[in-house]
PDB file of C-alpha atoms in Angstrom:
ATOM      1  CA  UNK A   1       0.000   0.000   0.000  1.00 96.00           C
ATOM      2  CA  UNK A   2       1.825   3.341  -0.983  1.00 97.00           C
ATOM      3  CA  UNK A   3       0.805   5.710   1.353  1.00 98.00           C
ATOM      4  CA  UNK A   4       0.849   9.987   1.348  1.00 98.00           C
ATOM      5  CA  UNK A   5       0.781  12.145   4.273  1.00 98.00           C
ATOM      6  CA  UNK A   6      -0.387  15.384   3.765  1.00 98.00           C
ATOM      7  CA  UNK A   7      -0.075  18.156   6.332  1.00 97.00           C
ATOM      8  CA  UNK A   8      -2.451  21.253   6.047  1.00 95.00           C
ATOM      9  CA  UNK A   9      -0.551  24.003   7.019  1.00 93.00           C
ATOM     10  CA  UNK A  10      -1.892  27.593   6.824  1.00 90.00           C
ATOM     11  CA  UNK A  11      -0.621  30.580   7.993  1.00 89.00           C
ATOM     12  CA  UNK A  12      -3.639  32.888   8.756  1.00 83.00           C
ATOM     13  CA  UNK A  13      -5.315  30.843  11.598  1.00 78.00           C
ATOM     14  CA  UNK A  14      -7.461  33.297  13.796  1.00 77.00           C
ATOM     15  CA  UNK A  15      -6.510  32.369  17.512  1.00 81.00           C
ATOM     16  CA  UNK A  16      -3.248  32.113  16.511  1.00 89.00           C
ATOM     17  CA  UNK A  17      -1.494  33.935  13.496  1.00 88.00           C
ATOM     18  CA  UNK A  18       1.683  32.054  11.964  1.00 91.00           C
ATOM     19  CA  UNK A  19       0.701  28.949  14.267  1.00 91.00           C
ATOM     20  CA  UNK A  20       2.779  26.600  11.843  1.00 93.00           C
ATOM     21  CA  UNK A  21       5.928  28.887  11.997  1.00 94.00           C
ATOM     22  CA  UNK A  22       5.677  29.148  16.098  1.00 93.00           C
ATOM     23  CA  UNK A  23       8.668  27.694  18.059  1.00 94.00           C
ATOM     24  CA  UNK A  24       7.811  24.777  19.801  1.00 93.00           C
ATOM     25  CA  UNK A  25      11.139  23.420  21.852  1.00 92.00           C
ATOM     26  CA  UNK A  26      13.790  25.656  19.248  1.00 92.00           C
ATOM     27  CA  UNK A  27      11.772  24.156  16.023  1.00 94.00           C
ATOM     28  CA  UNK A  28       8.530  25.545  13.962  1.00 95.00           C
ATOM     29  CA  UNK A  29       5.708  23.497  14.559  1.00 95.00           C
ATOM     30  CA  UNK A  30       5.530  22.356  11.618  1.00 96.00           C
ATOM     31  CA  UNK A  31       8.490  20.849  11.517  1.00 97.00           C
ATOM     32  CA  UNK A  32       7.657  18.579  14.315  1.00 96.00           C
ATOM     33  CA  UNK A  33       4.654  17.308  12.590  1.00 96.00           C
ATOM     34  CA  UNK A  34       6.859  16.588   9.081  1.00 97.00           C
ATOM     35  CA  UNK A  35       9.354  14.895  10.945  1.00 96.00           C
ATOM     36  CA  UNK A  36       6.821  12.370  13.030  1.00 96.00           C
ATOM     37  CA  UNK A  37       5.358  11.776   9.630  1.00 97.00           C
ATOM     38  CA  UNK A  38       8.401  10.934   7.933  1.00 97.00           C
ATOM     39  CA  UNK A  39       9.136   8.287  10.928  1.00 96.00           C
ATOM     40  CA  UNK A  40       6.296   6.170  10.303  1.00 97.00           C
ATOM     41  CA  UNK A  41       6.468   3.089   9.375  1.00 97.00           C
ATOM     42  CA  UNK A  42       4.064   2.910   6.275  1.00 97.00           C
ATOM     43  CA  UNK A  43       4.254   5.927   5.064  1.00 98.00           C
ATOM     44  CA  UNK A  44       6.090   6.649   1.537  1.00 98.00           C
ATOM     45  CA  UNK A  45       6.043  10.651   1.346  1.00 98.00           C
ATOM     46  CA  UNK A  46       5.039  13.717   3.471  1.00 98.00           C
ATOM     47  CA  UNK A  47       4.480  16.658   1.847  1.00 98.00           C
ATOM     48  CA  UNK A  48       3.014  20.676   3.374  1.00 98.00           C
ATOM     49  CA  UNK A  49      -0.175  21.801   1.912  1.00 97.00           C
ATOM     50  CA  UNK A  50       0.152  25.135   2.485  1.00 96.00           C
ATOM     51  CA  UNK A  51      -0.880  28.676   0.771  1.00 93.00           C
ATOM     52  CA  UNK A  52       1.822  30.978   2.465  1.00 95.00           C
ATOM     53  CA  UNK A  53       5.149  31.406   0.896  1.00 96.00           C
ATOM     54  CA  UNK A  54       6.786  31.903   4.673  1.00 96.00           C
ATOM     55  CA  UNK A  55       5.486  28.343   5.864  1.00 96.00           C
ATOM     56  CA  UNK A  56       6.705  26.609   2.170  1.00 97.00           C
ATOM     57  CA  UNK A  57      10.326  28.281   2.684  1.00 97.00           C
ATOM     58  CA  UNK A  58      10.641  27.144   6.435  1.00 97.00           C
ATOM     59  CA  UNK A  59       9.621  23.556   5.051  1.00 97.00           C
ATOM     60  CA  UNK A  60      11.911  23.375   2.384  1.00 97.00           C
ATOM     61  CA  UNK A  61      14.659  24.640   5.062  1.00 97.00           C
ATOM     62  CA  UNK A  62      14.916  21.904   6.818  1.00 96.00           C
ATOM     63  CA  UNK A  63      14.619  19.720   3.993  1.00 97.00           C
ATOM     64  CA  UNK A  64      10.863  18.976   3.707  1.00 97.00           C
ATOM     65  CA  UNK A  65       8.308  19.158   0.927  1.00 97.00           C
ATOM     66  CA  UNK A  66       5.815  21.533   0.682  1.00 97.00           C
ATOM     67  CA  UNK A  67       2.776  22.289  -2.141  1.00 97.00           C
ATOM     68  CA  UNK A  68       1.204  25.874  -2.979  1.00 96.00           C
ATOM     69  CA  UNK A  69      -2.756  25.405  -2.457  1.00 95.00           C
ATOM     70  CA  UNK A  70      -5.509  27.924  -3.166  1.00 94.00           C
ATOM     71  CA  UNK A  71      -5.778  30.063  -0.089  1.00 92.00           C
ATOM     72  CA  UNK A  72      -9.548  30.011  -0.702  1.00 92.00           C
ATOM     73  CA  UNK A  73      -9.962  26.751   0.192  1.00 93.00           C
ATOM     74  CA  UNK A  74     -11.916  25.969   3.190  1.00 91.00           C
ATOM     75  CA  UNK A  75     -10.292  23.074   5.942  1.00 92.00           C
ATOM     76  CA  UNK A  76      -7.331  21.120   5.445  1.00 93.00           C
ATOM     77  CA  UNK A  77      -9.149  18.612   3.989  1.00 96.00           C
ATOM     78  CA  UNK A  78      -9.586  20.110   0.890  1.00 96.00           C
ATOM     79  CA  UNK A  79      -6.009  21.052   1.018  1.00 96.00           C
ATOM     80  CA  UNK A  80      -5.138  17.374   1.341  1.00 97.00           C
ATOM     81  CA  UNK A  81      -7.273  16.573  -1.625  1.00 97.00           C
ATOM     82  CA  UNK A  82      -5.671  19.433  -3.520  1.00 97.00           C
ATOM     83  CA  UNK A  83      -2.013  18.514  -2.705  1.00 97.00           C
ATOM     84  CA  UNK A  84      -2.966  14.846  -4.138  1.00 97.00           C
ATOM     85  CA  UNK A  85      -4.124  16.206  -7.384  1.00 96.00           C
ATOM     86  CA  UNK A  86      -1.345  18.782  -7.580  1.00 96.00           C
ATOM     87  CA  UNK A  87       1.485  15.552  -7.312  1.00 96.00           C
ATOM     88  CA  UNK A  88      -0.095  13.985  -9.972  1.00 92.00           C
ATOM     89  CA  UNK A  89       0.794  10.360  -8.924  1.00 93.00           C
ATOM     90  CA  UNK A  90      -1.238   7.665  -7.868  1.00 95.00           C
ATOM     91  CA  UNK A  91      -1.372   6.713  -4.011  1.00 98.00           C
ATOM     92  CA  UNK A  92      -3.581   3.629  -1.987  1.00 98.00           C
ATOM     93  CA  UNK A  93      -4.224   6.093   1.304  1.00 98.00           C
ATOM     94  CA  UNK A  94      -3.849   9.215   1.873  1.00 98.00           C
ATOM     95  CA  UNK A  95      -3.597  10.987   5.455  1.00 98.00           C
ATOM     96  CA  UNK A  96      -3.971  13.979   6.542  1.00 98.00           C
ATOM     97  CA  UNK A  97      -2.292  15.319   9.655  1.00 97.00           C
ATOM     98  CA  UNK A  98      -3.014  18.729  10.964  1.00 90.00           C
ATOM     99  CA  UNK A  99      -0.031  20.891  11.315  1.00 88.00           C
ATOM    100  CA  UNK A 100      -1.006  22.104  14.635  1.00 90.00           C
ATOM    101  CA  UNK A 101      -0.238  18.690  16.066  1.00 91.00           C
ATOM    102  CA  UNK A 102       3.349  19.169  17.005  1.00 93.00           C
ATOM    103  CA  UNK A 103       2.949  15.858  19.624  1.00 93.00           C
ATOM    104  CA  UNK A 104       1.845  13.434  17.357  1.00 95.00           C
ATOM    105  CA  UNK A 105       3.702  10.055  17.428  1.00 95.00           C
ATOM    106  CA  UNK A 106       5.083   8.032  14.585  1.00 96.00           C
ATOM    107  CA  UNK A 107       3.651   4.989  16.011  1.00 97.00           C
ATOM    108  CA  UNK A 108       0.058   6.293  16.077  1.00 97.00           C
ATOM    109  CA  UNK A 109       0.804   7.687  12.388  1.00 98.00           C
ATOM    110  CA  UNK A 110       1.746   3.769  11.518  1.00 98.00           C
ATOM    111  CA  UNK A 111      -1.229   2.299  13.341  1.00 98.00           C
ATOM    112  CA  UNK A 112      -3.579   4.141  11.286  1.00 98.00           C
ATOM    113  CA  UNK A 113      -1.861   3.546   8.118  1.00 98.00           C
ATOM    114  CA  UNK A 114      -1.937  -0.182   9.487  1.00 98.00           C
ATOM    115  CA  UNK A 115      -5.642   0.087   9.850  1.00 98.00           C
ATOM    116  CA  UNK A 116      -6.124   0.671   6.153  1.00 98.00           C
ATOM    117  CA  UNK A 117      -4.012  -1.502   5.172  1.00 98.00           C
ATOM    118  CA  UNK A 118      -5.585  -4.449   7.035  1.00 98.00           C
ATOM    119  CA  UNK A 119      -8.810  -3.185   5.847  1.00 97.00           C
ATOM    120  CA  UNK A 120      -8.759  -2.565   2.271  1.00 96.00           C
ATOM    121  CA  UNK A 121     -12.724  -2.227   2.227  1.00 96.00           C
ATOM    122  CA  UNK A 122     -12.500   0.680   5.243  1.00 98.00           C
ATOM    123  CA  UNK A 123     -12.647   4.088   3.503  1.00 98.00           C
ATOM    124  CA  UNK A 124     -11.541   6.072   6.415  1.00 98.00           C
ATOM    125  CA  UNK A 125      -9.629   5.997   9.402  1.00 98.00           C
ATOM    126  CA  UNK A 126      -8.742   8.249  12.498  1.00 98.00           C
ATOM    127  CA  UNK A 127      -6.813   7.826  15.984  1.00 98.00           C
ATOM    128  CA  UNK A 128      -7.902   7.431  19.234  1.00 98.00           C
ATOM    129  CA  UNK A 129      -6.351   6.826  22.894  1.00 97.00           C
ATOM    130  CA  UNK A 130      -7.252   6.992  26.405  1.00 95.00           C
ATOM    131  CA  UNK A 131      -7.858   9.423  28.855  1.00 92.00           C
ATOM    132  CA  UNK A 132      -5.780  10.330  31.189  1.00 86.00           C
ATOM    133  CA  UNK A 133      -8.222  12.162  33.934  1.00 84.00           C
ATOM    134  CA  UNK A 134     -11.818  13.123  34.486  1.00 82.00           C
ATOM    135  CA  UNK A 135     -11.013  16.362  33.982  1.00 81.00           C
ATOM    136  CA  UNK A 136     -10.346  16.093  30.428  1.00 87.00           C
ATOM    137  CA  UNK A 137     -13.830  14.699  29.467  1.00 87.00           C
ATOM    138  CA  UNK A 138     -14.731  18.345  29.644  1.00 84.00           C
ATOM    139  CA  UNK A 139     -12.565  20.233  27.760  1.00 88.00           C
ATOM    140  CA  UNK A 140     -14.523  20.756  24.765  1.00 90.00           C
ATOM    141  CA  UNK A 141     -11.602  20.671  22.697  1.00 88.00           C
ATOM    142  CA  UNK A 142     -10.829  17.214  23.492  1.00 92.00           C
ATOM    143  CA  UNK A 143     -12.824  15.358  21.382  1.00 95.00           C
ATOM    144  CA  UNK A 144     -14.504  12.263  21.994  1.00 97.00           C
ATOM    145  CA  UNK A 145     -15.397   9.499  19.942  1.00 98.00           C
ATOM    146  CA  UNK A 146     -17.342   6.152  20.361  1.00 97.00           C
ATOM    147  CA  UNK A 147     -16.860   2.491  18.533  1.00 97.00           C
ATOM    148  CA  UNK A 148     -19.190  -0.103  17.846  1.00 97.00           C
ATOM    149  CA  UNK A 149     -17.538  -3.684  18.045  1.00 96.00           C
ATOM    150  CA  UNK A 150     -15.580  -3.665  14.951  1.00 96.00           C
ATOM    151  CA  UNK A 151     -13.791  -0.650  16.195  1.00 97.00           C
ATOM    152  CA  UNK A 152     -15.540   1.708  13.902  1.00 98.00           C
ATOM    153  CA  UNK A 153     -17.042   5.136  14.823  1.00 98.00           C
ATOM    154  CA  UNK A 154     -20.080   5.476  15.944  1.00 98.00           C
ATOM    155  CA  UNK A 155     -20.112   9.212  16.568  1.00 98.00           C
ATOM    156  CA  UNK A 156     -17.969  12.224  17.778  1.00 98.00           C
ATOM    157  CA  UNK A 157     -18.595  14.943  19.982  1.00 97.00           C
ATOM    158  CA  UNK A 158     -17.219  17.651  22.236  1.00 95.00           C
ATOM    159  CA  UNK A 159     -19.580  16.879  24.943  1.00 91.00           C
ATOM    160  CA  UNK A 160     -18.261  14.017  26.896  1.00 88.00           C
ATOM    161  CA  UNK A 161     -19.961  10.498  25.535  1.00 92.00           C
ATOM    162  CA  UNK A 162     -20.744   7.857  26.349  1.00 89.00           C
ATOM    163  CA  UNK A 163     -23.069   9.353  28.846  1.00 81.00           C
ATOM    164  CA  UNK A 164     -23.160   7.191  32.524  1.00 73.00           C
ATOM    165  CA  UNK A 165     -26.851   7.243  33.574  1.00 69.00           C
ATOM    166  CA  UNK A 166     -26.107   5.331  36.693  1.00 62.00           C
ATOM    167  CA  UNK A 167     -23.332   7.585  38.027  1.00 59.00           C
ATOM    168  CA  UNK A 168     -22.611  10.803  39.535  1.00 54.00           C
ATOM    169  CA  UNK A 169     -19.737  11.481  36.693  1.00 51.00           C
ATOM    170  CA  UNK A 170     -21.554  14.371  35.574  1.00 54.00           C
ATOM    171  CA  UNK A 171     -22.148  16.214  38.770  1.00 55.00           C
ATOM    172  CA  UNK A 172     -19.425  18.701  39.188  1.00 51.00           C
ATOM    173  CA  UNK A 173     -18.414  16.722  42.532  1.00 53.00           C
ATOM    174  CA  UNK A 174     -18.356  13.407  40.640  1.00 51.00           C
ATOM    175  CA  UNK A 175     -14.243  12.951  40.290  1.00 52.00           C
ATOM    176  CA  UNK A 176     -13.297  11.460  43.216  1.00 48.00           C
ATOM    177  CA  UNK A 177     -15.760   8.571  42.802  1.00 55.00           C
ATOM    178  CA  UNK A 178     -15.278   8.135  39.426  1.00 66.00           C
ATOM    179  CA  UNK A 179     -13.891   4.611  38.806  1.00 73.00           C
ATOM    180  CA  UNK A 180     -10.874   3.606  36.492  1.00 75.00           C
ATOM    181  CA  UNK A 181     -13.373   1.378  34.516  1.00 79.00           C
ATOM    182  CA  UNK A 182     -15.652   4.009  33.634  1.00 81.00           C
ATOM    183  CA  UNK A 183     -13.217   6.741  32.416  1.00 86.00           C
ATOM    184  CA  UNK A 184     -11.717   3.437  30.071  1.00 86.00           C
ATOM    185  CA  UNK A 185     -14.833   3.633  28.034  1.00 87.00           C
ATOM    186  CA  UNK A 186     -13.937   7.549  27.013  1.00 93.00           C
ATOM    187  CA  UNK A 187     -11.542   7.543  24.116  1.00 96.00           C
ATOM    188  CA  UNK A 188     -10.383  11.040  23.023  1.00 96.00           C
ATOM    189  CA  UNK A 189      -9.720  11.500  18.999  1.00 97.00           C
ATOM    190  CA  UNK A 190      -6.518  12.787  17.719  1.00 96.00           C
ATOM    191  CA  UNK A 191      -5.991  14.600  14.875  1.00 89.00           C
ATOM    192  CA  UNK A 192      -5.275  12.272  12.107  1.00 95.00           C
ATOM    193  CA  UNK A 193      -7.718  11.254   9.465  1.00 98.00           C
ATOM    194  CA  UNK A 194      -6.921   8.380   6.588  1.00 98.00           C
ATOM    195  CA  UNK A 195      -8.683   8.135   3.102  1.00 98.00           C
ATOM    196  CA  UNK A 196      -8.550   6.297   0.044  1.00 98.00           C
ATOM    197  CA  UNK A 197      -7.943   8.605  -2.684  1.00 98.00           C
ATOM    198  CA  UNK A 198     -11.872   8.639  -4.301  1.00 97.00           C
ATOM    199  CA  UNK A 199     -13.218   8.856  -1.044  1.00 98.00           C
ATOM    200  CA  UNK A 200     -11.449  11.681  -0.025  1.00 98.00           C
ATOM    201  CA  UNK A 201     -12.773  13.020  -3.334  1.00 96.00           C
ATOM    202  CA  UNK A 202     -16.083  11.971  -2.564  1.00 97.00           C
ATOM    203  CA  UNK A 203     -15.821  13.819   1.125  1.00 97.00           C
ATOM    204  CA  UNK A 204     -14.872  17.261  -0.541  1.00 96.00           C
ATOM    205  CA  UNK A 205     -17.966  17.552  -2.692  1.00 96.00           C
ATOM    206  CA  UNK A 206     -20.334  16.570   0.499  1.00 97.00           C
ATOM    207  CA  UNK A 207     -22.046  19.605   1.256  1.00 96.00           C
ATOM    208  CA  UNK A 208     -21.378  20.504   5.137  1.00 95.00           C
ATOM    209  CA  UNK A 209     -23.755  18.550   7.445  1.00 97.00           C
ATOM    210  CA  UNK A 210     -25.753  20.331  10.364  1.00 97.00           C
ATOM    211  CA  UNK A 211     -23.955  18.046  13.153  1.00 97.00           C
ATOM    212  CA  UNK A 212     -20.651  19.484  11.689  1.00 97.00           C
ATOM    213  CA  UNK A 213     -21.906  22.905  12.051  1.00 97.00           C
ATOM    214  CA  UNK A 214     -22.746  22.531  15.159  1.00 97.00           C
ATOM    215  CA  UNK A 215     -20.035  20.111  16.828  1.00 97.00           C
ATOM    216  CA  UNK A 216     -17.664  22.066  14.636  1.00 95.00           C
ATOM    217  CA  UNK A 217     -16.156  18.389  13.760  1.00 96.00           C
ATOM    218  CA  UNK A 218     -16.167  17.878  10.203  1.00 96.00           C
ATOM    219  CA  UNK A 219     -15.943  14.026  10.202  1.00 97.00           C
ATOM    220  CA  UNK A 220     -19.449  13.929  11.412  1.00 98.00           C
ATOM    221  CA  UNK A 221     -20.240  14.773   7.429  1.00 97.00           C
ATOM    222  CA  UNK A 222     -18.844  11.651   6.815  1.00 98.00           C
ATOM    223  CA  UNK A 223     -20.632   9.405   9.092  1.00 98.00           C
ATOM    224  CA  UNK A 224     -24.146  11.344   8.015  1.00 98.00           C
ATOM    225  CA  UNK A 225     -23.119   9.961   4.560  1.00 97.00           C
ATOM    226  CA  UNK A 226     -22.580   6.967   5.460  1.00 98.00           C
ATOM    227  CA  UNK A 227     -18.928   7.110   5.147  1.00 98.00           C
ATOM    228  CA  UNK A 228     -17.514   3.953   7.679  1.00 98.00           C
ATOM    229  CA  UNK A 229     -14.565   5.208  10.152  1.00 98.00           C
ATOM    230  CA  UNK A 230     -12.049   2.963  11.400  1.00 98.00           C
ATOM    231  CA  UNK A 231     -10.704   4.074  14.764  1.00 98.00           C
ATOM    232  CA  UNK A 232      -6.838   2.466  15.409  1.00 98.00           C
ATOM    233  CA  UNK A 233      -6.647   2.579  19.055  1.00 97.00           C
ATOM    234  CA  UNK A 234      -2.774   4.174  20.381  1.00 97.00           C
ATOM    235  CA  UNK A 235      -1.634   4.759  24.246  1.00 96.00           C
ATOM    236  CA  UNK A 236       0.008   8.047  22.659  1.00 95.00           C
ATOM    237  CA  UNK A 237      -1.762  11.324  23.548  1.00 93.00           C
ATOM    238  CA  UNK A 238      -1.418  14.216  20.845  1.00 92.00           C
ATOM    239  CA  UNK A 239      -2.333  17.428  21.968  1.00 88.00           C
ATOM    240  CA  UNK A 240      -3.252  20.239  19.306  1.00 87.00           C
ATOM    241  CA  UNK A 241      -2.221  23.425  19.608  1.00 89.00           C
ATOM    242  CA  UNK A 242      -5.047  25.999  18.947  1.00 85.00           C
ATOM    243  CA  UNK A 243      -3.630  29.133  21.157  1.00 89.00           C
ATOM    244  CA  UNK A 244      -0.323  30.406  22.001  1.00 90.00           C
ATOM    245  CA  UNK A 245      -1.246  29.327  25.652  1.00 90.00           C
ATOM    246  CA  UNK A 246      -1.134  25.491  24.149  1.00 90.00           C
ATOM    247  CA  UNK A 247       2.698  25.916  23.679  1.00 92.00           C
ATOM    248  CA  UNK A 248       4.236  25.021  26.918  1.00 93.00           C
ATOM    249  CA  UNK A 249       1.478  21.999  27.307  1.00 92.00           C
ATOM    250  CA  UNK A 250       3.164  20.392  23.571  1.00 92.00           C
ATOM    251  CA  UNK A 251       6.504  21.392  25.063  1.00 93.00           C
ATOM    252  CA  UNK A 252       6.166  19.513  28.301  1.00 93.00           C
ATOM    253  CA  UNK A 253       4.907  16.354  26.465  1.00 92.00           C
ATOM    254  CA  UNK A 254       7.546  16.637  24.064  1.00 93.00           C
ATOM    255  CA  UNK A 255      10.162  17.030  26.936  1.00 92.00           C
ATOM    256  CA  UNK A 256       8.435  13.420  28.524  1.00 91.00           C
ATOM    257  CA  UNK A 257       9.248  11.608  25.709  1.00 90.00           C
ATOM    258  CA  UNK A 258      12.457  13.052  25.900  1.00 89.00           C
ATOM    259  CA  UNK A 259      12.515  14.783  22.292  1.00 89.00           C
ATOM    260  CA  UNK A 260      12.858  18.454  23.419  1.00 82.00           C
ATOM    261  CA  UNK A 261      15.030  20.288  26.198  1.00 76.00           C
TER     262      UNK A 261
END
């Protein structure tokens, strides 16, 4: 299976202005992301989709790839798609990793691109791993998802699912008698999506759904359509980075797995 990972990389986010270019432990951010890419097993090129000049030079300055998209276009998903067509070559999967995961592991990279490849009838696939607290379940930008028994998703949402109807986890004095059993059923997504090449074709001509508009999580357009989601399950949190106050939490996990100072 010949595999491309694509990382959407803009430079005009709104929280955070020249988020790919900001220095996480000495390096751009983006440069964490290419470099965890290009470390995964599975994976035969990683290229930047981005539409800024500044991000394409830092990539190509530490000897990555990077491919001009139209700045019109509207999520990194349809920059992935329009990085594939731009390379003109033909690939089995295609991923997309957001640039504003400077913490992402190789080895959740590979288990996803092992997913697909074990699966040649699964169209998509995404990450998942545990929780680490209580607490987490509600941060809203910690996303949850849910599997059915083939390990595919069943939904995702910012509101913490599944809910416990026999339990006090929702009352705001709930942690302490929260049990380790019950926060395993939580799995929090990461930001990694796989696609065959015509359904990630397919997904960019799907008008946006209303559960997108209002989770704000645009693979719920692909489970309204029917579109099947593998989830490969990985012990390795990610964290995104979404405001310059997310630095120091990337930098500390970074520094745990003893790849930054």
């Amino acid at each position: 299976m010949r595999t491309l990972a694509v990382l959407p990389s803009r430079f005009q986010a709104t929280r955070f202005p020249g988020k790919p270019l900001a220095p996480i432990a000495g390096r751009p951010m983006i440069q964490w992301v290419f470099e965890a890419a290009r470390r995964a097993p599975g994976v035969d090129r990683v290229v930047v989709a981005t539409d800024d000049d500044r991000i394409a030079l830092a990539v190509r300055g530490f000897g990555g790839e990077a491919v001009m998209t139209d700045p019109a276009l509207p999520s990194g998903t349809d920059r992935t798609a329009a990085a594939l067509e731009a390379l003109g070559e033909s690939f089995d999967c295609v991923l997309n990793i957001q640039g504003d995961e400077p913490a992402m592991h190789p080895e959740t990279v590979a288990a996803v691109v092992a997913l697909m490849r074990d699966q040649p009838d699964l169209p998509m696939g995404t990450a998942a791993c545990p929780f680490a607290s209580p607490d987490e379940l509600f941060n809203p930008n910690a996303v949850k998802v849910v599997v059915d028994d083939r390990k595919r998703a069943l939904y995702f949402s910012r509101s913490p699912i599944p809910y416990l109807r026999n339990s006090s986890v929702f009352e705001p004095d709930f942690r302490p008698w929260m049990k380790p059993e019950q926060l395993a059923h939580f799995k929090r997504h990461l930001g990694l999506y796989a696609y065959r090449p015509d359904t990630l074709k397919a997904f960019t001509r799907l008008a946006p759904h209303p559960l997108e508009q209002l989770e704000m999580l645009e693979q719920l357009r692909a489970l309204a359509a029917g579109i099947p989601i593998g989830v490969a399950e990985t012990p390795y949190l990610s964290l995104g980075v979404d405001v310059p106050g997310d630095v120091a939490a990337a930098e500390a996990l970074l520094r745990e797995r003893g790849l930054a100072r």
